[in-house]
Tab-separated table of N, CA and C in Angstrom:
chain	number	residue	atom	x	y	z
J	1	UNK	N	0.838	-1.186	0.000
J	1	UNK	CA	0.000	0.000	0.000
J	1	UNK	C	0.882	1.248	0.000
J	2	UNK	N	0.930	1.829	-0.832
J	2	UNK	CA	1.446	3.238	-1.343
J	2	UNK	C	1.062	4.531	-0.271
J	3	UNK	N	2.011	5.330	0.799
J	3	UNK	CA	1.417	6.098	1.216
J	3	UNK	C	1.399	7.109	0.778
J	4	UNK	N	0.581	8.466	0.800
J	4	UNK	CA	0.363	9.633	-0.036
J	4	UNK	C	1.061	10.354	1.263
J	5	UNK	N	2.385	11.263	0.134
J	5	UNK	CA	3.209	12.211	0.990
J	5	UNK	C	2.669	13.373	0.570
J	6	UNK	N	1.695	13.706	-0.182
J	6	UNK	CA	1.299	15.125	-0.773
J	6	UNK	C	1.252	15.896	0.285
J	7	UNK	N	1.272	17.000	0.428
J	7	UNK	CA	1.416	17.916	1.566
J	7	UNK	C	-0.092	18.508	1.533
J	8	UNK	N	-0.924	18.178	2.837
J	8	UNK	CA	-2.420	18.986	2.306
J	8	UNK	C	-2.378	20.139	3.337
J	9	UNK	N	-3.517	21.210	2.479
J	9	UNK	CA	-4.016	22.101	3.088
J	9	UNK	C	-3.617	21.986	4.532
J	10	UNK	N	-3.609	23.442	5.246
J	10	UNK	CA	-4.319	23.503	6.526
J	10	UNK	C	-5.389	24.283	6.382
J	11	UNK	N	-6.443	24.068	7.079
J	11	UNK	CA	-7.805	25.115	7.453
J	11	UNK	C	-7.515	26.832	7.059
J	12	UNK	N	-6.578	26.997	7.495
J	12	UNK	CA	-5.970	28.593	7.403
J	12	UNK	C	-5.790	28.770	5.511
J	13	UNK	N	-4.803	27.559	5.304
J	13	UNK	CA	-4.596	27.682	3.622
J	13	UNK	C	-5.977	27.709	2.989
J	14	UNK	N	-6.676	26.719	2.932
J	14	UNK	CA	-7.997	26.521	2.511
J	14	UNK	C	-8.863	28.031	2.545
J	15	UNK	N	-8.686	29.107	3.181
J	15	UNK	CA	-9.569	30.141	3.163
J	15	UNK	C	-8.516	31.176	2.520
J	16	UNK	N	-7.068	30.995	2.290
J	16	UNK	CA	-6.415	31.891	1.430
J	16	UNK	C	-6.157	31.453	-0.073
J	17	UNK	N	-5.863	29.950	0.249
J	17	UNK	CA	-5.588	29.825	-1.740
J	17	UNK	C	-6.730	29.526	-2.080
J	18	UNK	N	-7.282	30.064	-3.103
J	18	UNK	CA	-8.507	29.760	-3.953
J	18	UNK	C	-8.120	28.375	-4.860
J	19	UNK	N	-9.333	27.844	-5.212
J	19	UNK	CA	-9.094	26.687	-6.456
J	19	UNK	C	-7.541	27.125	-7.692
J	20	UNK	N	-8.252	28.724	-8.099
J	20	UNK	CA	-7.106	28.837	-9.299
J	20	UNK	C	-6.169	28.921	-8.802
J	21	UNK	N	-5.393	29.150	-7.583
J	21	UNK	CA	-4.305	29.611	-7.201
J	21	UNK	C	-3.542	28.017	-7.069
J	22	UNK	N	-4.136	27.343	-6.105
J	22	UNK	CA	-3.436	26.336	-6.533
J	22	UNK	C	-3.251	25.475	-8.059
J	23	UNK	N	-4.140	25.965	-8.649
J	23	UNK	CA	-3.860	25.069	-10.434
J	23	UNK	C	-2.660	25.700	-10.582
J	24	UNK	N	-2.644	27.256	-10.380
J	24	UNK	CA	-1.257	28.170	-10.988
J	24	UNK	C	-0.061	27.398	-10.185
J	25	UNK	N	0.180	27.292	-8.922
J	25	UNK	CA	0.908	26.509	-8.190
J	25	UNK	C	1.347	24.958	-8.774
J	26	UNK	N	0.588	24.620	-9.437
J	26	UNK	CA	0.812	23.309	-9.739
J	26	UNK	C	1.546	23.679	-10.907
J	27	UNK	N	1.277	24.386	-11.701
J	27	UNK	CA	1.954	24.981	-12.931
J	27	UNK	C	3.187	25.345	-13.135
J	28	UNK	N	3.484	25.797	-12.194
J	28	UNK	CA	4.595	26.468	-11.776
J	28	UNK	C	6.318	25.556	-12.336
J	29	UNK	N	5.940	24.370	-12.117
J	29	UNK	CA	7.445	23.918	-12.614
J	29	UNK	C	7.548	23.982	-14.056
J	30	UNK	N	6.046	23.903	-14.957
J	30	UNK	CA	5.811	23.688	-16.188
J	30	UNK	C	5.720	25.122	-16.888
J	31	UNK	N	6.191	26.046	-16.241
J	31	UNK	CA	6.496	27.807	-16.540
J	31	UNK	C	8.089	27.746	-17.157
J	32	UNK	N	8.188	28.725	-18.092
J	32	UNK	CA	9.418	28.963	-18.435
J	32	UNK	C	10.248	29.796	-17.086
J	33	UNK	N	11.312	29.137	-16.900
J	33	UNK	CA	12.007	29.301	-15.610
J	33	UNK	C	11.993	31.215	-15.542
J	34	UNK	N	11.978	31.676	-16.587
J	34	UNK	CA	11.922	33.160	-16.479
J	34	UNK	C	11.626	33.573	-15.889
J	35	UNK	N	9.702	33.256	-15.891
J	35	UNK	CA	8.290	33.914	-15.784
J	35	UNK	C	8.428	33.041	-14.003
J	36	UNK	N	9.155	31.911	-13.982
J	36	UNK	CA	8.197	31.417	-12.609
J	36	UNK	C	9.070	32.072	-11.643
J	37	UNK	N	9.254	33.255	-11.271
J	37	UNK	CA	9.691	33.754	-10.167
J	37	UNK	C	8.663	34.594	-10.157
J	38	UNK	N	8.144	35.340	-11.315
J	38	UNK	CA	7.280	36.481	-10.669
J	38	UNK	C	5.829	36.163	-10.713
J	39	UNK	N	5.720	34.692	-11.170
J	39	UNK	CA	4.282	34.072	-10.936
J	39	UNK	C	4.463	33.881	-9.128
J	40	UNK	N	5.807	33.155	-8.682
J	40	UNK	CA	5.569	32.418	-7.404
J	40	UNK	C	5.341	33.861	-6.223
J	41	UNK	N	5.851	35.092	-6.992
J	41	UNK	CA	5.522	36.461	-6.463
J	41	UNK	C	4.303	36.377	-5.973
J	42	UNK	N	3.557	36.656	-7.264
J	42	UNK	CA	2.162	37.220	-7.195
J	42	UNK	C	1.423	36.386	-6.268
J	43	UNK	N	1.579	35.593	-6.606
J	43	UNK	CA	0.330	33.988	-5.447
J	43	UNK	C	0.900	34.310	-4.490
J	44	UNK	N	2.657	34.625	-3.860
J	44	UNK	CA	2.184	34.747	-2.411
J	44	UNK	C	1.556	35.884	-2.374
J	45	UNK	N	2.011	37.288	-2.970
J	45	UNK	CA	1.371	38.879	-2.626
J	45	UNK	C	-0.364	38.503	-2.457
J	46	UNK	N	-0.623	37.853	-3.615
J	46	UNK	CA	-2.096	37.362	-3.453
J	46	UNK	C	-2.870	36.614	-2.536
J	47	UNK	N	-1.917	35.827	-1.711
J	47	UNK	CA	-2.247	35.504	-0.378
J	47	UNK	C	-2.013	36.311	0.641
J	48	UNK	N	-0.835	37.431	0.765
J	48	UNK	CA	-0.899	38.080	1.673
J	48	UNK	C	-2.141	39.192	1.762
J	49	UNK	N	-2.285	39.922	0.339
J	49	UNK	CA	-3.563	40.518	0.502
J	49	UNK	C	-5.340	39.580	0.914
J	50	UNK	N	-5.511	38.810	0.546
J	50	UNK	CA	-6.409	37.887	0.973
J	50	UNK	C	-6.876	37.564	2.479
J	51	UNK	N	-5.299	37.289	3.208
J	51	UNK	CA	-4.882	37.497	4.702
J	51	UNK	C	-5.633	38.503	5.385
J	52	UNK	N	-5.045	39.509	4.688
J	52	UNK	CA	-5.206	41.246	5.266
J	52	UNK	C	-6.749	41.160	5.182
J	53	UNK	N	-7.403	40.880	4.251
J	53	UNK	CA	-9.353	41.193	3.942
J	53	UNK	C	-9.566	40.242	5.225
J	54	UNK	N	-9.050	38.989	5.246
J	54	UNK	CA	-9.732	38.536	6.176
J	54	UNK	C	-9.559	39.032	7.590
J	55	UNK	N	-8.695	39.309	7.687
J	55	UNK	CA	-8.273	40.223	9.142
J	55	UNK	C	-9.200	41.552	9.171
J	56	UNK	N	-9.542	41.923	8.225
J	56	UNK	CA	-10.308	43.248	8.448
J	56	UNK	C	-11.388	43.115	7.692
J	57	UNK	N	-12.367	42.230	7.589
J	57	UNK	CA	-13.527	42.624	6.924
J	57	UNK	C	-14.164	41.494	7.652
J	58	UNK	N	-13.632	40.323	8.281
J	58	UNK	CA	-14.496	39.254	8.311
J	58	UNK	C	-14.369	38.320	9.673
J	59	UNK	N	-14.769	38.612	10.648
J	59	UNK	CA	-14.236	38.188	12.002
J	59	UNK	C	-14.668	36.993	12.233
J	60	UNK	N	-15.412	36.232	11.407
J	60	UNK	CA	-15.877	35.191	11.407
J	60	UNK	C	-15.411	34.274	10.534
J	61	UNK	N	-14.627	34.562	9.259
J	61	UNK	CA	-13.962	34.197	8.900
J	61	UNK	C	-12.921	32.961	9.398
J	62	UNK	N	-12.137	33.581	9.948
J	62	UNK	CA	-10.998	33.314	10.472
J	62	UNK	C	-11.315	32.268	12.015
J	63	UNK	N	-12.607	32.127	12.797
J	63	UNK	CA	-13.280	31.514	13.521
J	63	UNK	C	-13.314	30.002	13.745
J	64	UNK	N	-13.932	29.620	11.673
J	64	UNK	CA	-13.639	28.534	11.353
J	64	UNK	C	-12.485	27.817	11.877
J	65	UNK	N	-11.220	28.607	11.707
J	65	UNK	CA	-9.797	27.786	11.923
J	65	UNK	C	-9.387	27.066	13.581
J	66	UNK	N	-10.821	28.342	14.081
J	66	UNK	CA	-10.000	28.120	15.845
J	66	UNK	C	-11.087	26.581	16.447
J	67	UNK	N	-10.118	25.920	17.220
J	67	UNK	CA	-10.894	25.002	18.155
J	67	UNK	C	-11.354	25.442	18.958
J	68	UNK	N	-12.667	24.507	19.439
J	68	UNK	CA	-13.079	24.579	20.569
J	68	UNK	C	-12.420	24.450	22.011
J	69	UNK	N	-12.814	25.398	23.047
J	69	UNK	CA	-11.761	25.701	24.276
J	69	UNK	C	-11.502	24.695	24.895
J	70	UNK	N	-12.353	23.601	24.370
J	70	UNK	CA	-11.922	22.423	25.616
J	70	UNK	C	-10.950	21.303	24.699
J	71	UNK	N	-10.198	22.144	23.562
J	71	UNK	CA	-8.870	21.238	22.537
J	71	UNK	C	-8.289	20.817	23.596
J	72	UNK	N	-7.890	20.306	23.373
J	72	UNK	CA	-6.563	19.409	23.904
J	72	UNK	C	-4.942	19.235	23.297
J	73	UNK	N	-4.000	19.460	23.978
J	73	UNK	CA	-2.583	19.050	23.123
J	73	UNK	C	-2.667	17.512	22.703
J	74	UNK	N	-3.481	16.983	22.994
J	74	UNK	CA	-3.286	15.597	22.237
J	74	UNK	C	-4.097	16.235	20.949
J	75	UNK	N	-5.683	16.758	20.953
J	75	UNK	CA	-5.813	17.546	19.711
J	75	UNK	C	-5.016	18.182	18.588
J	76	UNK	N	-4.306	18.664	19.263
J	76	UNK	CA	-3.412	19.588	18.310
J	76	UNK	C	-2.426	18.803	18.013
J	77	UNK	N	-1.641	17.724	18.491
J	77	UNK	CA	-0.980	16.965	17.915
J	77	UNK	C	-1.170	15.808	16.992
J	78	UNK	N	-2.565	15.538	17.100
J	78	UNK	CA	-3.651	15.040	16.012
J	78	UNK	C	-3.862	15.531	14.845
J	79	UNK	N	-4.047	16.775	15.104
J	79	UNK	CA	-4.116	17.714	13.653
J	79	UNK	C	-2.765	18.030	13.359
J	80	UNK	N	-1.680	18.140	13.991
J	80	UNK	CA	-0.663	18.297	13.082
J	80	UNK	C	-0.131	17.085	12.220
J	81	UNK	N	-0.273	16.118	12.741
J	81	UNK	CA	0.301	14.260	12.252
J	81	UNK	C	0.081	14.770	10.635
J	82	UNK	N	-1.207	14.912	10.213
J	82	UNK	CA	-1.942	15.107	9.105
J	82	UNK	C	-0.837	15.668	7.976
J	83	UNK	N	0.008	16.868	8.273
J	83	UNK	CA	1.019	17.331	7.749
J	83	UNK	C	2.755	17.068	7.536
J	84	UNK	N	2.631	15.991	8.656
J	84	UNK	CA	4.123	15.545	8.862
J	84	UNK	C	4.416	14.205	8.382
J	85	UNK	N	6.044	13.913	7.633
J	85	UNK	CA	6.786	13.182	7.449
J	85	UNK	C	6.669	11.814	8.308
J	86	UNK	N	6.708	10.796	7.920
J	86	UNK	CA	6.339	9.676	8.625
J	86	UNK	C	7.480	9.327	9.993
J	87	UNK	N	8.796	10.557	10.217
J	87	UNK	CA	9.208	10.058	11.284
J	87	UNK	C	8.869	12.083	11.809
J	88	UNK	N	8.689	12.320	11.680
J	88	UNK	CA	7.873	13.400	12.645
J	88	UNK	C	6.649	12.821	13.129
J	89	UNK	N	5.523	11.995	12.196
J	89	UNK	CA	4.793	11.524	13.036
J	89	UNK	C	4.885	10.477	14.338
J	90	UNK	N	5.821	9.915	14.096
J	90	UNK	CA	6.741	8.984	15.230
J	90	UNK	C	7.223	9.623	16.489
J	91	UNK	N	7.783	11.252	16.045
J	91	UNK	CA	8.105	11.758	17.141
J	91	UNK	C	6.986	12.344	17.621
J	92	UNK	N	5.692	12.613	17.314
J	92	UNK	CA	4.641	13.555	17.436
J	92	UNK	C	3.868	12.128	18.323
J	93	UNK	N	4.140	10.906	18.043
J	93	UNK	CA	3.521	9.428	18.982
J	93	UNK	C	4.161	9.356	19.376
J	94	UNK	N	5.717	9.807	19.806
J	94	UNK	CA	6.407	9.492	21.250
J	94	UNK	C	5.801	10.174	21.988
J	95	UNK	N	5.453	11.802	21.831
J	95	UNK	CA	5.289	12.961	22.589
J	95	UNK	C	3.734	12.356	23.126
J	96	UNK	N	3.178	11.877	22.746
J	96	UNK	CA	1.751	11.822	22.737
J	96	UNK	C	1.385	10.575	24.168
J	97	UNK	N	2.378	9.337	23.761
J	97	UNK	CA	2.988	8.236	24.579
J	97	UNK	C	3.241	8.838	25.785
J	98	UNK	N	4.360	9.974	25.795
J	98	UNK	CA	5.040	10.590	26.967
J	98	UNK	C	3.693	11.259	28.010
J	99	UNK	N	3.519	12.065	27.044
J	99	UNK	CA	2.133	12.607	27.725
J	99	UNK	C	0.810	11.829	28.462
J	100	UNK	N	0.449	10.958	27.662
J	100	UNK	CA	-0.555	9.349	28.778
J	100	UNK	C	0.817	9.268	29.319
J	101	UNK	N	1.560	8.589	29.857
J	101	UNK	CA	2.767	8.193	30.646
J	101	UNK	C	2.638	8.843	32.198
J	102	UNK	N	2.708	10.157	31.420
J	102	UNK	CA	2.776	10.913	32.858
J	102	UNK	C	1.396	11.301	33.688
J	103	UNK	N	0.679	11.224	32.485
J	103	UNK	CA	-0.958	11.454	33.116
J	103	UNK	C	-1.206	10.199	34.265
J	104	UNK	N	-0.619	9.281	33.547
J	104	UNK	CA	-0.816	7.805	34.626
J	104	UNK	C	-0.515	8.149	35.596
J	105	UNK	N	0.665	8.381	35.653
J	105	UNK	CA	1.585	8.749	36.750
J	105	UNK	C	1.200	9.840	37.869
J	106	UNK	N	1.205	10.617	37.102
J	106	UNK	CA	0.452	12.115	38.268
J	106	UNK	C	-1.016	11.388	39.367
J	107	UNK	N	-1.683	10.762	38.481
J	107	UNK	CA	-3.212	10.199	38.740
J	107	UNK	C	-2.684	8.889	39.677
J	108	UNK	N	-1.694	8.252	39.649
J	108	UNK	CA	-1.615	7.084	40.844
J	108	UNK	C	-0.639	7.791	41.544
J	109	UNK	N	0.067	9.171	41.587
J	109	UNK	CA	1.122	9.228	42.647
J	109	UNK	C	-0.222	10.490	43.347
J	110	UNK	N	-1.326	11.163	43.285
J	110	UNK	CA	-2.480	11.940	43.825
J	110	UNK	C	-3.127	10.909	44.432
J	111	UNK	N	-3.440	9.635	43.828
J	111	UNK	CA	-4.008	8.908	44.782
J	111	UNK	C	-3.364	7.617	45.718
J	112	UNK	N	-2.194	7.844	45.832
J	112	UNK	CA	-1.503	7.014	46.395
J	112	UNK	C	-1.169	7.712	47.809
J	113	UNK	N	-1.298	6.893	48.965
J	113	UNK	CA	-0.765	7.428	50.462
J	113	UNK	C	0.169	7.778	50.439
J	114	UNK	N	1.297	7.368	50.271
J	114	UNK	CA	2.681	6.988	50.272
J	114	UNK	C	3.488	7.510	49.163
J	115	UNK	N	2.672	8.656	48.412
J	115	UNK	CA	3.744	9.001	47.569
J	115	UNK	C	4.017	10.668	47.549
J	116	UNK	N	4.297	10.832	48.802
J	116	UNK	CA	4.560	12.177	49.196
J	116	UNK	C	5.597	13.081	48.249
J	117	UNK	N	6.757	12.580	48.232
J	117	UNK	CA	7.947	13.002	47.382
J	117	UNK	C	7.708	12.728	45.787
J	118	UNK	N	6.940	12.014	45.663
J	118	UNK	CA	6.548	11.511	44.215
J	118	UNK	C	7.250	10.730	43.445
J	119	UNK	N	8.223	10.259	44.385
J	119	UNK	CA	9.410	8.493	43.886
J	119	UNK	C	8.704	7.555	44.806
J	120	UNK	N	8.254	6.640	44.391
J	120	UNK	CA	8.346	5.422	45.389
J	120	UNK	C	9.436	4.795	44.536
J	121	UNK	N	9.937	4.319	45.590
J	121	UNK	CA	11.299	3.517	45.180
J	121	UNK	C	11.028	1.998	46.096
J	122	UNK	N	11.739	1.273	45.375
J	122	UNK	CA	11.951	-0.201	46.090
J	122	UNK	C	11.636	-0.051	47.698
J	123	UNK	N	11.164	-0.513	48.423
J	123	UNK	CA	11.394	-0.825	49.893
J	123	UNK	C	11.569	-2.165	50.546
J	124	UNK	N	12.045	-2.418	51.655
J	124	UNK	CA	11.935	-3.459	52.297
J	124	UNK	C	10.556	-4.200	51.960
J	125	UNK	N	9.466	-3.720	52.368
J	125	UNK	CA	8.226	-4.261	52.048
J	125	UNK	C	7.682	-4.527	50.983
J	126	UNK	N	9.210	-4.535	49.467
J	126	UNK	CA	8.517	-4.988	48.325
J	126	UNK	C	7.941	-4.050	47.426
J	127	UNK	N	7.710	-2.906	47.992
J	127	UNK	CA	6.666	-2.132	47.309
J	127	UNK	C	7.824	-1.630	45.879
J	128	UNK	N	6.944	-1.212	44.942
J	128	UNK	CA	7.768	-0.763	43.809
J	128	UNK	C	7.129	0.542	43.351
J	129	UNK	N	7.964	1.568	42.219
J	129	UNK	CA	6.843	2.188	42.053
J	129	UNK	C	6.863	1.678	40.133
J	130	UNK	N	5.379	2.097	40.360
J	130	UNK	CA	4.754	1.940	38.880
J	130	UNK	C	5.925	2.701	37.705
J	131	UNK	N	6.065	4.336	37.888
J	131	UNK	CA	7.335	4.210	36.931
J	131	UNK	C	8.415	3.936	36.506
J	132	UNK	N	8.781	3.283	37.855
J	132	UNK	CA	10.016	2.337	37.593
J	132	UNK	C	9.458	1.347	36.259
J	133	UNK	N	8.063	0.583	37.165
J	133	UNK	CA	7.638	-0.427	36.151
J	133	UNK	C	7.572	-0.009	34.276
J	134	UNK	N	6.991	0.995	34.399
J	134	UNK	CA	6.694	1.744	33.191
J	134	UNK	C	7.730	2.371	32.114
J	135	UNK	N	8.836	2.410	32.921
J	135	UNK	CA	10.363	2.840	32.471
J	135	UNK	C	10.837	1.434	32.205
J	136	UNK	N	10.533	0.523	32.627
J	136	UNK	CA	11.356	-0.910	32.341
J	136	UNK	C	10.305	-1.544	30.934
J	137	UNK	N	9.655	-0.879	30.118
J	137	UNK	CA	8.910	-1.304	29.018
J	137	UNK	C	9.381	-0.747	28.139
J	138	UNK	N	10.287	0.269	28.208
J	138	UNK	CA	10.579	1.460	27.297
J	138	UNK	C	12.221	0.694	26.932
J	139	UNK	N	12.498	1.090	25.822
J	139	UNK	CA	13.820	0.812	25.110
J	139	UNK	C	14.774	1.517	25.786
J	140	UNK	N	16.131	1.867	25.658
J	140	UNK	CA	16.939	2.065	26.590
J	140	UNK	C	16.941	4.027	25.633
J	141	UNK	N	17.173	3.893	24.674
J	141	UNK	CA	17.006	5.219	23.923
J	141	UNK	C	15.835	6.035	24.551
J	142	UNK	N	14.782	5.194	24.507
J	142	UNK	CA	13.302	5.667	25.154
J	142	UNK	C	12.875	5.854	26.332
J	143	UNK	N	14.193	5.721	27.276
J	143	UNK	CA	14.253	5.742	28.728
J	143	UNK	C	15.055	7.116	28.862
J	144	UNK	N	16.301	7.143	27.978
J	144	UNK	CA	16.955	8.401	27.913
J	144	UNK	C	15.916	9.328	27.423
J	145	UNK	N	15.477	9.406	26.519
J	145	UNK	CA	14.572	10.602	26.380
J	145	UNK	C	13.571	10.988	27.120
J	146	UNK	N	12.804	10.027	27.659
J	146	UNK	CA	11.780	9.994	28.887
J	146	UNK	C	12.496	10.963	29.460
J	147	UNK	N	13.767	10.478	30.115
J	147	UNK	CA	14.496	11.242	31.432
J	147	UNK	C	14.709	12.532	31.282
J	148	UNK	N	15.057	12.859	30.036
J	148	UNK	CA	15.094	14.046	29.200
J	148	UNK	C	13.786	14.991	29.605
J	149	UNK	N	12.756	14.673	29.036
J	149	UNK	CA	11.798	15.370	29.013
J	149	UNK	C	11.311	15.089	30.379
J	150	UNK	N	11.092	14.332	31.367
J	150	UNK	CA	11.191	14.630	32.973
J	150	UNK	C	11.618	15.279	33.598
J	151	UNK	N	13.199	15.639	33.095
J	151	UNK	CA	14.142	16.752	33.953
J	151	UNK	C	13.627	17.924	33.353
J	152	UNK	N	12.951	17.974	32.157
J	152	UNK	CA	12.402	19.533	31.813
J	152	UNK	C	11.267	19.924	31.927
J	153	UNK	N	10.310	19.108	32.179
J	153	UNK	CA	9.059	18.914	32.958
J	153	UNK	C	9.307	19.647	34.342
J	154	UNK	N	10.062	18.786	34.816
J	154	UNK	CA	10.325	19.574	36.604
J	154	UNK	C	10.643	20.261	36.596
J	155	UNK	N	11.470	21.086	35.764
J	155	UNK	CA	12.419	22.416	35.825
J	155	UNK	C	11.157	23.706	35.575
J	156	UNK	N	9.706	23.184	34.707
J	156	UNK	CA	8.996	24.151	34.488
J	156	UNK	C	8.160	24.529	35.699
J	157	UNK	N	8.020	23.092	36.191
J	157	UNK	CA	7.027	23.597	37.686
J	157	UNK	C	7.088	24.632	38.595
């Protein structure tokens, strides 16, 4: 199965390039090399003015593009996949991985007695903690980066 790398629209493009603009775009390699600099001109000038109307004539316009307040960064990293290279999307499902990871985590170390400092570590009594467990599923690369983005996690708190 053949995957399609075409690069599509975003919501934002979709209300600046019109149908013809992209045919001209498509055209563009099939222009005498002369002419296609001041064609690839005009389509952007023609998007930047387009921009500008919508910024000032149409407040509703531009509405369409925004999510609803209760998006989510897993949302938005959903809608970006759509646009990215098949190992950006990999890194965009680590980030996504990382993120449930820690949600787990926050949610059993809030409801846990015993997890004041927010390490449970090994004890005499056996006990373990879950991200130890959860870190021992992860590849050794995927443990370094975890740790990575943990130490910069804490540094924002």
């Amino acid at each position: 199965m053949e995957q399609d790398d075409t690069p599509k629209l975003t919501e934002f493009d979709t209300l600046i390039a019109d149908h013809k603009m992209q045919l001209i775009k498509a055209a563009i390699p099939y222009i005498p090399y002369s002419e296609q600099r001041f064609i690839s001109v005009y389509i952007k000038f023609n998007e930047l003015m387009t921009t500008m109307r919508l910024f000032d004539s149409n407040k509703d316009a531009l509405g369409i593009c925004s999510v609803n307040e209760n998006a989510t960064t897993a949302d938005m990293l959903n809608a970006l996949k759509v646009h990215c290279n098949q190992s950006e999307k990999e890194m965009l499902e680590m980030i996504e991985n990382f993120m449930q990871v820690s949600a787990l985590y926050r949610q059993y170390a809030a409801s846990s007695p015993d997890s004041g400092d927010g390490q449970n570590t090994a004890s005499a009594g056996g006990a373990f903690s879950p991200m130890d467990l959860l870190k021992g599923m992860l590849t050794p690369e995927q443990q370094s980066t975890f740790d990575t983005y943990s130490t910069l996690f804490d540094t924002m708190k």
